[in-house]
């Protein structure tokens, strides 16, 4: 097990270096001069523009710029934004917000999705099942910004149950509404996954054996059926957590959440290379860790799975 | 030039579908904070909060609240003394500035002649790379080649100094209300980086604490108790909340979390007047929109080009586009400036070239075809990140239908990409241009854009007659006489059409039931100090 984890961590190193290089190259290759955009419709004096290009090393060839960036990282300097704020500080203030939002969304979609999926699967074809299917179909087919705007309008403006946008410091209470919106799409997927998996499992021999042994529903459903149905759902939840962690640009924009997605989007528009690369690097790291954790969880859910390397 | 914030709203523009037709119900206002503090929208400043390094609205709004310059602008754009006791000149080249006595920065340092002289020298010094350094280029001693002192600034006493310009400029005192001309305390120069994060000013408001600027979230300002100038706050403070999209800010206004909003999102332009009762404004702003057809493009040089420009201009139905695309939130242009600027007129000779006239357009186009038959396609380049697609498509359609030629928009993903092609003359189509005034004067809309070799002369236009009138106007001391010269210069522009004027942007804003006395300034920013709450 420990060797397996070590192997996975070692694997991550070339992946990380490769991605930073690729992302840096892509930001570099973005056409246009981000400094010109700083001046709006006014054309800056060429002398000033030249000096600014020197300041941000924008006049250097790609490999030299990348070298500045890499050597900076080894000295703990991840670069600064145009406002002069160190990228590390930007990371430190945006990721916690997004992580909290992601955790909330994950709990909502996990608990509700598995619960509804389980009941649907057990009562296949009944009224609850068909209405759950209809709702999940609706949620899957609606684009997320429609759900977000509807939720904001209905719960924020009309009913006044929630703040329309996330307030200062992004308190948990304000994050609930955006978390529900984020959770809505995956909720539908989880319902369907759980349902299919439960239907498959409940007709398997060991379930019949369990009932035959005289075990009650209260024991068979959670321990025998649900646990064995959770592997595909866990995989989905895991990857989805990764997706949530790297920020939901649209939802964060609509609810004005000062998280990763909103900040990264602005940084891309401004062409702030260091910010973009640092964000993406952290995102890649998160993906790698989350995937490793999912793989390890398999063994917990299904003792037949063992890791050797 | 204050840049209008990036169009992040673009992704969510389709929200019109959802919010259309919502009526403003009776909403609770429990979300608002402490009574008397105005909650308003802003955007994360894109540069440190240093007056000479801020050239966009996000930072400008904050600086205007926490600093007081020699003069300030009222709602109409007229300049009045603030820190200055008087600004006197006889020849419009040397100005004697007297400061009010006993003024202090919020850290207790006195506001003296040095506060201005040192700040301006800092802003002008080439190696300081300040984005607004061009504001000082008319002062004696300024150089784009090397670091040099502004020798035109001379201290007479702690409350008096003189400014000597390279040549007479009658509107120079009018410029002094712009943020680049704000004073700085001596402590700023010890650590400009720290200062940019937590600036100390002398204005009606001040930062609530050292770390009042919470990046990408908000900045909290409280009233500066020592400010005794003409902009005395009628409220207890300002909370400027940064929004990445105007849609989110508008939702907060409807949801009762925001008191004053200075930009209505495109998606809500059709409904905001119903949503907000009588708590909105829709008034002309100092923003001029146009597109430019450089002379170097095929078929657009010489006499042929002049005919084709006029034909294209007359082929655009500005009335209909401003009504249909912008819901009446733009005003069709009748010159190259803006109605909020003193001296503006809609009766310039030759202004009929800006009116929709299909017959005349077709006739002129045919005349040009006689010189050299039209080939190819007419395109207008625009940046896709700024919400320009709708009007560009409408404009090119209008041209296409009137002149019977192929016309379309040419999007570039980012503003930076388009500007690079424009400034390096690589662009091979017409392109979107616009101008938001730095200070309320006619010259600011004309000189920097159309004078030969001027900094923002993107179309490389040159006409000696225009140059002569502009520089004569700039040096004329009598404002009325100067404006007459500027108007004469504009009449030349109407013949040459170095840019095709489209419309003036309006400022669209709204406010909640909690606040009163909301008035928008000439630069589209509310006059926050006047607003009352509770």
Short mmCIF file of C-alpha atoms in Angstrom, two decimals, chain A residues 31-33 36-43 45 47-48 51-52 55 82-85 93 145-146 149-150 152-153 156-158 160 163-165 167-170 249-250 253-254 256 258 262-263 265-266 269-270, chain B residues 1 3 6 8 12 14-15 18-19 22-23 45-48 55 126-127 129-131 133-134 144 215-218 242-245 248 251-252 254-255 257 415-417 419-420 423 432 434-435 438 455-456 458:
data_model
loop_
_atom_site.label_atom_id
_atom_site.label_comp_id
_atom_site.label_asym_id
_atom_site.label_seq_id
_atom_site.Cartn_x
_atom_site.Cartn_y
_atom_site.Cartn_z
CA UNK A 31 -2.25 36.51 -29.12
CA UNK A 32 -2.35 40.16 -28.16
CA UNK A 33 -0.48 42.29 -25.70
CA UNK A 36 -2.01 47.36 -24.26
CA UNK A 37 -5.30 46.26 -22.74
CA UNK A 38 -4.26 48.04 -19.53
CA UNK A 39 -4.51 51.35 -21.35
CA UNK A 40 -7.99 50.91 -22.73
CA UNK A 41 -8.67 52.82 -25.92
CA UNK A 42 -5.74 55.10 -25.29
CA UNK A 43 -2.54 54.11 -27.03
CA UNK A 45 3.54 56.09 -25.39
CA UNK A 47 8.71 54.45 -24.52
CA UNK A 48 6.47 53.60 -21.57
CA UNK A 51 9.67 49.83 -20.19
CA UNK A 52 6.60 47.96 -18.96
CA UNK A 55 9.32 45.04 -16.18
CA UNK A 82 -0.68 43.48 -12.27
CA UNK A 83 -1.97 44.86 -8.98
CA UNK A 84 1.31 43.81 -7.40
CA UNK A 85 -0.34 41.17 -5.25
CA UNK A 93 -7.48 33.66 -0.38
CA UNK A 145 -26.52 29.43 -15.61
CA UNK A 146 -30.26 29.07 -16.10
CA UNK A 149 -30.25 32.73 -12.33
CA UNK A 150 -33.56 31.09 -11.49
CA UNK A 152 -30.95 33.69 -7.50
CA UNK A 153 -34.15 35.31 -8.67
CA UNK A 156 -32.72 35.70 -3.45
CA UNK A 157 -34.93 38.41 -4.87
CA UNK A 158 -38.54 37.18 -4.72
CA UNK A 160 -35.62 36.69 0.16
CA UNK A 163 -28.57 36.58 -0.08
CA UNK A 164 -28.53 37.21 -3.82
CA UNK A 165 -24.74 37.09 -3.91
CA UNK A 167 -21.23 38.54 1.04
CA UNK A 168 -17.98 39.60 2.59
CA UNK A 169 -15.77 36.76 3.78
CA UNK A 170 -18.02 34.25 2.01
CA UNK A 249 -16.57 29.94 -13.32
CA UNK A 250 -20.19 30.50 -14.26
CA UNK A 253 -19.59 34.71 -11.48
CA UNK A 254 -23.35 34.80 -10.99
CA UNK A 256 -20.06 36.80 -7.06
CA UNK A 258 -14.53 35.35 -4.67
CA UNK A 262 -13.95 33.81 -10.99
CA UNK A 263 -10.39 34.88 -10.28
CA UNK A 265 -11.31 33.79 -15.51
CA UNK A 266 -10.36 37.41 -14.82
CA UNK A 269 -8.84 37.87 -19.66
CA UNK A 270 -6.07 40.13 -18.38
CA UNK B 1 -8.41 57.27 -20.12
CA UNK B 3 -11.11 51.88 -19.10
CA UNK B 6 -13.82 43.78 -18.74
CA UNK B 8 -17.13 39.23 -17.88
CA UNK B 12 -24.06 35.31 -18.75
CA UNK B 14 -28.08 35.01 -22.20
CA UNK B 15 -29.61 35.50 -18.79
CA UNK B 18 -34.51 34.32 -17.40
CA UNK B 19 -34.82 37.76 -15.93
CA UNK B 22 -39.56 40.26 -13.59
CA UNK B 23 -41.31 42.92 -11.62
CA UNK B 45 -8.67 47.72 -9.07
CA UNK B 46 -6.34 46.47 -11.77
CA UNK B 47 -3.30 48.29 -10.44
CA UNK B 48 -2.01 49.34 -7.04
CA UNK B 55 -6.28 54.51 -15.27
CA UNK B 126 10.02 57.55 -16.89
CA UNK B 127 11.58 54.78 -14.83
CA UNK B 129 6.54 53.22 -15.32
CA UNK B 130 3.35 54.95 -14.24
CA UNK B 131 0.35 54.28 -16.47
CA UNK B 133 2.46 59.58 -16.81
CA UNK B 134 1.21 61.15 -20.03
CA UNK B 144 9.82 60.29 -22.83
CA UNK B 215 -8.88 41.84 -2.84
CA UNK B 216 -11.61 40.78 -5.25
CA UNK B 217 -14.16 41.31 -2.49
CA UNK B 218 -14.56 44.85 -1.29
CA UNK B 242 -16.32 44.29 -6.21
CA UNK B 243 -18.37 42.41 -8.76
CA UNK B 244 -17.02 40.33 -11.59
CA UNK B 245 -20.29 40.70 -13.47
CA UNK B 248 -24.58 39.85 -9.96
CA UNK B 251 -29.34 41.03 -8.52
CA UNK B 252 -27.93 42.44 -5.29
CA UNK B 254 -32.96 44.00 -6.38
CA UNK B 255 -32.21 41.74 -3.41
CA UNK B 257 -27.86 44.12 -0.61
CA UNK B 415 -9.20 43.47 -26.08
CA UNK B 416 -5.41 43.14 -25.86
CA UNK B 417 -5.27 41.15 -29.05
CA UNK B 419 -5.35 46.64 -29.64
CA UNK B 420 -2.04 45.05 -30.59
CA UNK B 423 -1.51 49.95 -32.65
CA UNK B 432 -14.11 49.61 -33.16
CA UNK B 434 -14.16 54.59 -28.38
CA UNK B 435 -13.16 57.30 -25.99
CA UNK B 438 -10.18 61.98 -18.83
CA UNK B 455 -0.84 59.09 -29.14
CA UNK B 456 -4.25 57.58 -29.76
CA UNK B 458 -5.26 54.86 -34.35
#
